[in-house]
Coordinates of N, CA and C and ligand atoms in Angstrom, one line a residue:
M18 N 0.8 -1.2 0.0 CA 0.0 0.0 0.0 C 0.9 1.2 0.0
Q19 N 0.5 2.2 -0.9 CA 1.4 3.4 -1.0 C 0.7 4.6 -0.3
I20 N 1.5 5.3 0.5 CA 1.0 6.4 1.2 C 1.8 7.7 0.9
T21 N 1.1 8.8 0.6 CA 1.8 10.1 0.3 C 1.4 11.0 1.4
Y22 N 2.4 11.8 1.9 CA 2.1 12.8 3.0 C 2.0 14.2 2.4
Y23 N 1.0 14.9 2.7 CA 0.8 16.3 2.2 C 0.8 17.3 3.4
G24 N 1.3 16.9 4.5 CA 1.4 17.8 5.7 C 0.2 17.8 6.6
Q25 N 0.4 18.3 7.8 CA -0.6 18.3 8.9 C -1.1 16.9 9.1
S26 N -2.4 16.6 8.8 CA -3.0 15.3 8.9 C -3.4 14.7 7.6
C27 N -2.9 15.3 6.5 CA -3.3 14.9 5.2 C -2.4 13.8 4.5
F28 N -3.1 12.7 4.3 CA -2.4 11.6 3.6 C -3.2 11.1 2.4
K29 N -2.6 10.7 1.4 CA -3.3 9.9 0.3 C -2.9 8.5 0.5
V30 N -3.8 7.6 0.6 CA -3.5 6.2 0.7 C -4.1 5.5 -0.5
N31 N -3.2 4.8 -1.3 CA -3.7 4.0 -2.4 C -4.1 2.6 -1.9
I32 N -5.3 2.3 -1.9 CA -5.8 1.0 -1.4 C -6.8 0.4 -2.3
G33 N -6.6 -0.9 -2.6 CA -7.5 -1.6 -3.5 C -7.7 -0.9 -4.9
G34 N -6.6 -0.2 -5.3 CA -6.7 0.5 -6.6 C -7.4 1.9 -6.6
F35 N -7.7 2.3 -5.4 CA -8.4 3.6 -5.2 C -7.5 4.6 -4.4
N36 N -7.6 5.9 -4.7 CA -6.9 6.9 -3.9 C -7.9 7.4 -2.8
I37 N -7.6 7.2 -1.6 CA -8.4 7.9 -0.5 C -7.5 8.9 0.2
L38 N -8.1 10.1 0.3 CA -7.4 11.2 0.9 C -8.0 11.6 2.2
F39 N -7.1 11.8 3.2 CA -7.6 12.1 4.5 C -7.3 13.6 4.8
D40 N -8.3 14.3 5.3 CA -8.1 15.7 5.9 C -7.2 16.6 5.2
P41 N -7.6 17.1 4.0 CA -6.8 17.9 3.2 C -6.7 19.4 3.7
F42 N -5.5 19.7 4.2 CA -5.1 21.1 4.6 C -3.7 21.3 4.0
I43 N -3.7 21.9 2.9 CA -2.4 22.0 2.1 C -2.1 23.5 1.7
S44 N -3.1 24.1 1.1 CA -2.9 25.5 0.6 C -2.6 26.5 1.7
G45 N -3.1 26.2 2.9 CA -2.9 27.1 4.0 C -1.7 26.7 4.9
N46 N -0.9 25.7 4.4 CA 0.2 25.2 5.2 C 1.5 25.7 4.6
D47 N 2.2 26.6 5.2 CA 3.5 27.1 4.7 C 4.5 26.0 4.4
L48 N 4.4 24.9 5.2 CA 5.4 23.8 5.1 C 5.1 23.0 3.8
A49 N 3.9 23.2 3.2 CA 3.5 22.3 2.1 C 3.4 23.2 0.8
S50 N 4.1 24.3 0.7 CA 4.0 25.2 -0.4 C 4.4 24.5 -1.7
E51 N 5.2 23.4 -1.7 CA 5.6 22.7 -2.9 C 4.5 21.9 -3.5
I52 N 3.4 21.6 -2.7 CA 2.4 20.7 -3.2 C 1.4 21.5 -4.0
D53 N 1.1 20.9 -5.2 CA 0.0 21.5 -6.1 C -1.3 20.8 -5.8
I54 N -2.2 21.4 -5.2 CA -3.5 20.7 -4.8 C -4.2 20.3 -6.1
N55 N -4.0 21.0 -7.2 CA -4.7 20.6 -8.4 C -4.2 19.3 -9.0
A56 N -3.0 18.8 -8.5 CA -2.5 17.6 -9.1 C -2.8 16.4 -8.2
I57 N -3.5 16.6 -7.1 CA -3.8 15.5 -6.2 C -5.0 14.7 -6.8
E58 N -4.8 13.4 -6.8 CA -5.8 12.5 -7.3 C -6.6 11.9 -6.1
A59 N -7.9 11.9 -6.2 CA -8.7 11.3 -5.1 C -10.0 10.7 -5.6
D60 N -10.3 9.5 -5.1 CA -11.6 8.9 -5.4 C -12.5 9.2 -4.2
Y61 N -11.9 9.2 -3.0 CA -12.7 9.5 -1.8 C -11.9 10.4 -0.9
I62 N -12.6 11.3 -0.2 CA -12.0 12.2 0.8 C -12.6 11.9 2.1
L63 N -11.8 11.4 3.1 CA -12.3 11.1 4.4 C -12.0 12.2 5.3
L64 N -13.0 12.7 6.0 CA -12.8 13.9 6.9 C -13.1 13.5 8.4
S65 N -12.1 13.7 9.2 CA -12.3 13.3 10.6 C -13.1 14.3 11.4
H66 N -13.0 15.6 11.0 CA -13.8 16.6 11.7 C -13.7 17.9 10.8
A67 N -14.4 18.9 11.3 CA -14.6 20.1 10.4 C -13.6 21.2 10.6
H68 N -12.7 21.1 11.5 CA -11.7 22.2 11.7 C -11.0 22.5 10.4
Q69 N -10.6 23.7 10.3 CA -10.0 24.2 9.0 C -8.7 23.5 8.7
D70 N -7.9 23.1 9.7 CA -6.7 22.5 9.4 C -6.9 21.0 9.0
H71 N -8.1 20.7 8.7 CA -8.5 19.3 8.1 C -9.3 19.4 6.9
T72 N -9.9 20.6 6.6 CA -10.9 20.7 5.6 C -10.6 21.8 4.6
L73 N -9.6 22.6 4.8 CA -9.4 23.8 3.9 C -9.5 23.5 2.4
D74 N -9.0 22.5 1.9 CA -8.9 22.2 0.5 C -9.9 21.2 0.0
V75 N -10.8 20.8 0.8 CA -11.8 19.8 0.4 C -12.6 20.2 -0.8
E76 N -13.1 21.4 -0.8 CA -14.0 21.8 -1.9 C -13.2 21.8 -3.2
Q77 N -12.1 22.4 -3.2 CA -11.3 22.4 -4.5 C -10.9 21.0 -5.0
I78 N -10.5 20.2 -4.1 CA -10.0 18.8 -4.5 C -11.2 18.0 -4.9
A79 N -12.3 18.1 -4.2 CA -13.5 17.4 -4.6 C -14.1 17.8 -5.9
K80 N -14.0 19.1 -6.2 CA -14.5 19.7 -7.5 C -13.5 19.2 -8.6
N81 N -12.2 19.2 -8.4 CA -11.3 18.7 -9.4 C -11.4 17.3 -9.7
T82 N -11.7 16.5 -8.7 CA -11.6 15.0 -8.9 C -12.9 14.3 -8.9
G83 N -14.0 15.0 -8.5 CA -15.3 14.3 -8.4 C -15.3 13.3 -7.2
A84 N -14.4 13.4 -6.3 CA -14.3 12.5 -5.2 C -15.6 12.5 -4.3
T85 N -15.9 11.4 -3.7 CA -17.0 11.3 -2.7 C -16.4 11.7 -1.3
I86 N -17.1 12.6 -0.6 CA -16.6 13.0 0.7 C -17.3 12.1 1.7
I87 N -16.5 11.4 2.6 CA -17.0 10.6 3.7 C -16.8 11.3 5.0
G88 N -17.9 11.5 5.7 CA -17.8 12.2 7.0 C -19.0 12.0 7.9
I89 N -19.0 12.5 9.1 CA -20.1 12.4 10.0 C -21.3 13.2 9.4
W90 N -22.5 13.0 9.8 CA -23.7 13.5 9.2 C -23.6 15.1 9.0
E91 N -23.1 15.8 9.9 CA -23.1 17.3 9.8 C -22.1 17.7 8.7
I92 N -21.0 17.0 8.5 CA -20.0 17.3 7.5 C -20.6 16.9 6.1
H93 N -21.3 15.8 6.1 CA -22.0 15.4 4.8 C -23.0 16.6 4.4
A94 N -23.8 17.0 5.4 CA -24.8 18.0 5.1 C -24.2 19.3 4.6
W95 N -23.1 19.7 5.2 CA -22.3 20.9 4.8 C -21.9 20.8 3.3
Y96 N -21.3 19.7 2.9 CA -20.7 19.6 1.6 C -21.7 19.2 0.5
E97 N -22.8 18.6 1.0 CA -23.9 18.3 0.0 C -24.5 19.6 -0.4
K98 N -24.7 20.5 0.5 CA -25.2 21.8 0.2 C -24.4 22.5 -0.9
L99 N -23.1 22.3 -0.9 CA -22.2 22.9 -1.9 C -22.2 22.1 -3.2
G100 N -23.1 21.1 -3.3 CA -23.2 20.4 -4.5 C -22.2 19.3 -4.7
L101 N -21.5 18.9 -3.7 CA -20.5 17.9 -3.8 C -21.1 16.5 -3.4
K102 N -20.4 15.4 -3.9 CA -20.8 14.1 -3.6 C -20.4 13.7 -2.2
T103 N -21.3 13.1 -1.4 CA -21.0 12.8 0.0 C -21.6 11.4 0.4
H104 N -21.0 10.9 1.4 CA -21.6 9.7 2.0 C -21.6 9.9 3.6
P105 N -22.8 10.1 4.1 CA -22.8 10.3 5.6 C -22.6 9.1 6.4
M106 N -21.9 9.2 7.5 CA -21.8 8.1 8.5 C -22.0 8.7 9.9
N107 N -21.9 7.9 10.9 CA -21.8 8.4 12.3 C -21.1 7.4 13.1
I108 N -20.7 7.8 14.3 CA -19.8 7.0 15.2 C -20.3 5.6 15.4
G109 N -19.4 4.6 15.1 CA -19.8 3.2 15.4 C -20.3 2.5 14.2
G110 N -20.6 3.2 13.1 CA -21.2 2.6 11.9 C -20.1 2.2 11.0
K111 N -20.5 1.2 10.1 CA -19.5 0.8 9.1 C -20.2 0.7 7.7
W112 N -19.4 0.9 6.6 CA -20.0 0.8 5.3 C -19.0 0.2 4.4
P113 N -19.4 -0.8 3.5 CA -18.5 -1.4 2.6 C -18.3 -0.6 1.3
F114 N -17.3 0.2 1.2 CA -17.0 1.0 0.0 C -16.2 0.0 -1.0
E115 N -16.0 0.5 -2.2 CA -15.3 -0.3 -3.2 C -13.9 -0.6 -2.9
F116 N -13.2 0.3 -2.0 CA -11.8 0.1 -1.7 C -11.7 -0.7 -0.4
G117 N -12.8 -0.9 0.4 CA -12.7 -1.6 1.7 C -13.8 -1.0 2.6
T118 N -13.9 -1.6 3.8 CA -14.9 -1.2 4.7 C -14.4 -0.1 5.6
V119 N -15.2 1.0 5.8 CA -14.8 2.1 6.7 C -15.7 2.0 7.9
I120 N -15.0 2.0 9.1 CA -15.7 2.1 10.3 C -15.4 3.4 11.0
M121 N -16.5 4.2 11.3 CA -16.2 5.5 12.0 C -16.1 5.3 13.5
T122 N -15.0 5.8 14.0 CA -14.8 5.6 15.5 C -14.9 6.9 16.2
H123 N -15.0 6.8 17.5 CA -15.0 7.9 18.4 C -13.7 8.6 18.4
A124 N -13.7 9.9 18.7 CA -12.4 10.7 18.9 C -12.8 11.7 20.0
V125 N -11.8 12.0 20.8 CA -12.1 13.0 21.9 C -11.5 14.3 21.4
H126 N -12.3 15.2 20.9 CA -11.9 16.5 20.3 C -13.1 17.3 20.0
S127 N -13.0 18.5 19.6 CA -14.2 19.3 19.2 C -14.3 19.4 17.7
S128 N -15.4 19.9 17.2 CA -15.5 20.0 15.7 C -16.5 21.1 15.3
S129 N -15.9 22.2 14.7 CA -16.8 23.2 14.1 C -16.2 23.7 12.8
F130 N -17.1 24.2 11.9 CA -16.6 24.7 10.7 C -16.0 26.1 10.9
P131 N -15.2 26.6 10.0 CA -14.5 27.9 10.2 C -15.5 29.1 10.6
D132 N -16.8 29.0 10.1 CA -17.7 30.1 10.5 C -18.4 29.8 11.8
G133 N -18.0 28.8 12.5 CA -18.6 28.5 13.8 C -19.7 27.5 13.8
S134 N -20.2 27.1 12.6 CA -21.2 26.1 12.5 C -20.8 24.8 13.1
Y135 N -21.8 24.1 13.7 CA -21.5 22.8 14.4 C -21.1 21.8 13.3
G136 N -20.0 21.1 13.6 CA -19.5 20.1 12.7 C -19.8 18.6 13.1
G137 N -20.7 18.4 14.0 CA -20.9 17.1 14.5 C -19.8 16.7 15.5
Q138 N -19.7 15.4 15.9 CA -18.6 15.0 16.7 C -17.4 14.8 15.9
A139 N -16.2 14.9 16.5 CA -15.0 14.6 15.9 C -14.9 13.0 15.8
A140 N -14.3 12.5 14.8 CA -14.3 11.1 14.6 C -12.9 10.6 14.1
G141 N -12.7 9.3 14.1 CA -11.6 8.6 13.5 C -12.1 7.5 12.6
F142 N -11.2 6.8 11.9 CA -11.6 5.8 10.9 C -10.8 4.6 11.1
I143 N -11.4 3.4 10.9 CA -10.7 2.2 10.6 C -11.0 1.8 9.2
I144 N -10.0 1.5 8.4 CA -10.2 1.0 7.1 C -9.7 -0.4 7.0
E145 N -10.6 -1.3 6.5 CA -10.2 -2.7 6.4 C -10.6 -3.3 5.0
N146 N -9.7 -4.0 4.4 CA -10.0 -4.9 3.3 C -9.3 -6.2 3.4
D147 N -9.3 -7.0 2.4 CA -8.7 -8.3 2.5 C -7.2 -8.2 2.8
E148 N -6.5 -7.2 2.3 CA -5.1 -7.1 2.5 C -4.6 -6.3 3.7
H149 N -5.4 -5.2 4.0 CA -4.9 -4.3 5.0 C -5.9 -3.8 6.0
T150 N -5.5 -3.6 7.2 CA -6.4 -2.9 8.2 C -5.6 -1.8 8.9
F151 N -6.1 -0.6 8.9 CA -5.3 0.4 9.6 C -6.3 1.4 10.3
Y152 N -5.8 2.1 11.2 CA -6.5 3.1 12.1 C -6.0 4.5 11.8
Y153 N -6.9 5.4 11.5 CA -6.6 6.8 11.4 C -7.4 7.5 12.5
S154 N -6.7 8.0 13.5 CA -7.4 8.4 14.7 C -8.1 9.8 14.6
G155 N -7.7 10.6 13.6 CA -8.1 12.0 13.6 C -7.4 12.7 14.8
D156 N -7.9 14.0 15.0 CA -7.4 14.7 16.2 C -8.1 14.1 17.4
T157 N -7.3 13.7 18.3 CA -8.0 13.1 19.5 C -7.0 13.1 20.7
A158 N -7.6 13.0 21.9 CA -6.8 12.6 23.1 C -6.7 11.1 23.1
L159 N -5.9 10.7 24.0 CA -5.8 9.2 24.3 C -7.1 8.8 25.0
F160 N -7.7 7.7 24.6 CA -8.9 7.3 25.4 C -8.9 5.7 25.4
S161 N -9.3 5.2 26.5 CA -9.1 3.7 26.8 C -9.9 2.8 25.8
D162 N -11.0 3.4 25.3 CA -11.8 2.6 24.3 C -11.0 2.2 23.0
M163 N -9.9 2.8 22.9 CA -9.0 2.4 21.7 C -8.7 0.9 21.8
K164 N -8.8 0.4 23.1 CA -8.5 -1.1 23.2 C -9.5 -1.9 22.4
L165 N -10.8 -1.4 22.3 CA -11.8 -2.1 21.6 C -11.4 -2.2 20.1
I166 N -10.8 -1.1 19.6 CA -10.4 -1.1 18.2 C -9.3 -2.2 18.0
G167 N -8.4 -2.3 18.9 CA -7.4 -3.4 18.8 C -8.1 -4.7 18.9
E168 N -9.0 -4.9 19.8 CA -9.6 -6.3 19.9 C -10.5 -6.6 18.7
M169 N -11.2 -5.7 18.2 CA -12.2 -6.0 17.2 C -11.6 -6.0 15.8
H170 N -10.6 -5.1 15.6 CA -10.2 -4.9 14.2 C -8.7 -5.3 13.9
K171 N -7.9 -5.4 14.9 CA -6.5 -5.8 14.8 C -5.8 -5.0 13.6
P172 N -5.7 -3.7 13.7 CA -5.0 -3.0 12.7 C -3.5 -3.3 12.7
S173 N -2.9 -3.1 11.5 CA -1.4 -3.4 11.5 C -0.6 -2.1 11.7
F174 N -1.2 -1.0 11.5 CA -0.5 0.3 11.8 C -1.5 1.4 12.1
A175 N -1.0 2.5 12.6 CA -2.0 3.6 12.9 C -1.4 4.9 12.6
F176 N -2.3 5.8 12.1 CA -1.9 7.2 11.9 C -2.4 7.9 13.2
L177 N -1.4 8.5 14.0 CA -1.8 9.1 15.2 C -1.1 10.5 15.4
P178 N -1.8 11.4 16.0 CA -1.2 12.7 16.2 C -0.1 12.7 17.2
I179 N 0.9 13.5 17.0 CA 2.1 13.5 17.9 C 2.5 14.9 18.3
G180 N 1.7 15.9 17.8 CA 2.1 17.3 18.0 C 1.8 17.9 19.4
D181 N 0.9 17.2 20.2 CA 0.5 17.7 21.5 C -0.3 19.0 21.4
N182 N -0.5 19.6 22.5 CA -1.3 20.8 22.7 C -2.8 20.7 22.3
F183 N -3.1 20.4 21.0 CA -4.5 20.3 20.6 C -4.9 18.8 20.6
T184 N -3.9 17.9 20.7 CA -4.2 16.4 20.5 C -3.2 15.7 21.4
M185 N -3.1 14.4 21.2 CA -2.1 13.6 21.9 C -0.7 14.1 21.5
G186 N 0.2 13.9 22.4 CA 1.6 14.0 22.1 C 2.2 12.7 21.9
I187 N 3.5 12.6 21.8 CA 4.2 11.4 21.4 C 4.0 10.3 22.5
K188 N 4.0 10.7 23.8 CA 3.9 9.7 24.8 C 2.5 9.0 24.8
E189 N 1.5 9.9 24.6 CA 0.1 9.3 24.5 C -0.1 8.5 23.3
A190 N 0.6 8.9 22.2 CA 0.5 8.2 20.9 C 1.1 6.8 21.1
I191 N 2.1 6.7 21.9 CA 2.7 5.4 22.1 C 1.8 4.5 22.9
M192 N 1.1 5.1 23.9 CA 0.1 4.3 24.7 C -1.0 3.9 23.8
A193 N -1.4 4.9 22.9 CA -2.5 4.6 22.0 C -2.2 3.4 21.1
S194 N -0.9 3.4 20.6 CA -0.5 2.3 19.7 C -0.6 0.9 20.5
R195 N -0.3 0.9 21.8 CA -0.4 -0.3 22.6 C -1.9 -0.7 22.7
F196 N -2.7 0.3 22.9 CA -4.2 0.1 23.0 C -4.7 -0.6 21.8
V197 N -4.3 -0.1 20.6 CA -4.9 -0.6 19.4 C -4.0 -1.8 18.8
G198 N -2.9 -2.1 19.5 CA -2.2 -3.3 19.2 C -1.3 -3.2 18.0
V199 N -0.7 -2.0 17.7 CA 0.2 -1.8 16.6 C 1.6 -1.4 17.1
K200 N 2.6 -1.8 16.4 CA 4.0 -1.3 16.7 C 4.3 0.0 15.9
K201 N 3.7 0.0 14.7 CA 4.0 1.1 13.7 C 3.1 2.2 13.8
I202 N 3.7 3.4 14.1 CA 2.9 4.7 14.2 C 3.3 5.6 13.1
I203 N 2.4 6.1 12.3 CA 2.7 7.1 11.4 C 2.3 8.4 12.0
G204 N 3.2 9.3 12.3 CA 2.9 10.5 13.0 C 2.2 11.5 12.2
M205 N 1.3 12.3 12.7 CA 0.6 13.4 12.0 C 0.3 14.5 13.0
H206 N -0.2 15.6 12.4 CA -0.6 16.8 13.3 C 0.6 17.3 14.1
F207 N 1.7 17.6 13.4 CA 2.9 18.2 14.1 C 3.5 19.2 13.2
D208 N 4.2 20.2 13.8 CA 5.1 21.2 13.1 C 4.4 22.3 12.3
T209 N 3.1 22.1 12.0 CA 2.4 23.1 11.1 C 2.3 24.4 11.7
F210 N 2.0 24.5 13.0 CA 1.9 25.7 13.8 C 2.8 25.7 15.0
P211 N 3.2 26.9 15.5 CA 4.1 27.0 16.7 C 3.6 26.1 17.8
Y212 N 2.3 26.0 18.1 CA 1.8 25.2 19.2 C 2.1 23.7 19.1
I213 N 2.4 23.3 17.9 CA 2.5 21.8 17.7 C 3.9 21.5 17.1
Q214 N 4.8 22.4 17.2 CA 6.2 22.1 16.8 C 6.8 21.1 17.7
I215 N 7.5 20.0 17.1 CA 8.1 19.0 18.0 C 9.5 18.8 17.6
D216 N 10.3 18.2 18.6 CA 11.7 17.8 18.3 C 11.6 16.4 17.8
H217 N 11.9 16.3 16.5 CA 11.8 15.0 15.8 C 12.7 13.9 16.5
Q218 N 13.9 14.3 16.8 CA 14.9 13.4 17.3 C 14.4 12.9 18.7
E219 N 13.9 13.8 19.5 CA 13.4 13.4 20.8 C 12.2 12.4 20.7
A220 N 11.3 12.7 19.7 CA 10.2 11.8 19.5 C 10.6 10.5 19.1
L221 N 11.6 10.4 18.2 CA 12.1 9.1 17.7 C 12.8 8.3 18.9
V222 N 13.5 9.0 19.7 CA 14.2 8.4 20.8 C 13.1 7.8 21.8
I223 N 12.1 8.6 22.1 CA 11.1 8.2 23.0 C 10.4 6.9 22.5
A224 N 10.1 7.0 21.2 CA 9.4 5.8 20.5 C 10.3 4.6 20.6
S225 N 11.6 4.7 20.2 CA 12.4 3.5 20.2 C 12.7 3.0 21.6
F226 N 12.8 3.9 22.6 CA 12.9 3.5 24.0 C 11.7 2.6 24.4
N227 N 10.5 3.0 23.8 CA 9.3 2.3 24.2 C 8.9 1.2 23.2
E228 N 9.9 0.8 22.3 CA 9.7 -0.3 21.3 C 8.6 0.0 20.4
A229 N 8.4 1.3 20.1 CA 7.4 1.6 19.0 C 8.2 2.0 17.8
E230 N 7.6 1.8 16.6 CA 8.3 2.1 15.4 C 7.6 3.4 14.9
L231 N 8.2 4.5 15.1 CA 7.6 5.8 14.7 C 8.1 6.3 13.3
I232 N 7.2 6.5 12.4 CA 7.5 7.1 11.1 C 7.1 8.6 11.2
I233 N 8.1 9.5 11.0 CA 7.7 10.9 11.0 C 7.8 11.3 9.5
P234 N 6.7 11.4 8.8 CA 6.8 11.5 7.3 C 7.2 12.9 6.9
T235 N 7.8 13.0 5.7 CA 8.3 14.3 5.1 C 7.2 14.7 4.1
I236 N 6.9 15.9 4.1 CA 5.8 16.4 3.1 C 6.3 16.2 1.7
G237 N 5.4 15.6 0.9 CA 5.6 15.3 -0.5 C 6.2 13.9 -0.7
E238 N 6.5 13.2 0.4 CA 7.1 11.9 0.4 C 6.0 10.8 0.1
T239 N 6.4 9.8 -0.7 CA 5.5 8.7 -0.9 C 6.3 7.4 -0.3
F240 N 5.6 6.7 0.5 CA 6.3 5.5 1.0 C 5.3 4.3 1.0
S241 N 5.9 3.1 1.1 CA 5.1 1.9 1.0 C 5.0 1.3 2.4
I242 N 3.9 0.6 2.7 CA 3.8 0.0 4.0 C 3.1 -1.3 3.9
Ligands
NI3 NI1 -9.1 19.8 15.2
MN4 MN1 -6.4 19.8 13.9

C-alpha cells in the first residue's frame, strides 16, 4: 500500500486500486508550499472533523476530482449543500466501499466549521479490506476505548497525532499504539503551527525506547507499508 504525505494530517492512501485522501489542509500550510493541490488524485476524501486544518482544500479537490466525501452527518450536510458528492456516517457505523470497509470511530476532540457552525462529533476511521487494516485516529486525546479497536479490528499500523497541545503528544500516541495493538505509528498533526512544533529526534528516541516504530513523514514523500 502506498502512502503520500501532504502535511498536517493529510495523507493519500492507495488501497484496492483507489486513492483515498484524509483531511486535506495544504494550501494554508506554509510547510506544504511545494504541493500543487490541483495535481492530487482522489476517489474518496475522508474527513475526521470540520476544523479548517483538516478541511481547507476539500472543496477544491472534490471539484477537481469528483471524489466522494465521507464524514459524519453534519459534515456530509455541509458539503452536500455545496453540490459535492457525499456519504454520511456516524460514530460506530460501518459501510463497505469499493476500496474496503470504513468504520467510523469515536475521537475525543471538538469540531466546528470555520464560520462556527456545528461540525458534529470529531471522529476517527478504521479502514479494512482483504489485505490491510489500519486506524486513522483524527485529532484526539488518548482514550481507553481504543482497546476495543485493537480487539475487534486488529489494525497493522496507525496514523496518530504526535504534536501535542491540541491532541495527543508522542507519549500518549505510544500508549494509543499499545491500546490498538500496533507497533508502527505514522505521526501526524505536528510542526504546522508553533503550538505543535516538535523535536523529531526526541520523539524518535522516546518511541524507540518504548519499542514503538515511529515514522515521521516528510511532506511530499511517498512510502510503502
Ligand atoms: Ni481539530
Ligand atoms: Mn487539527
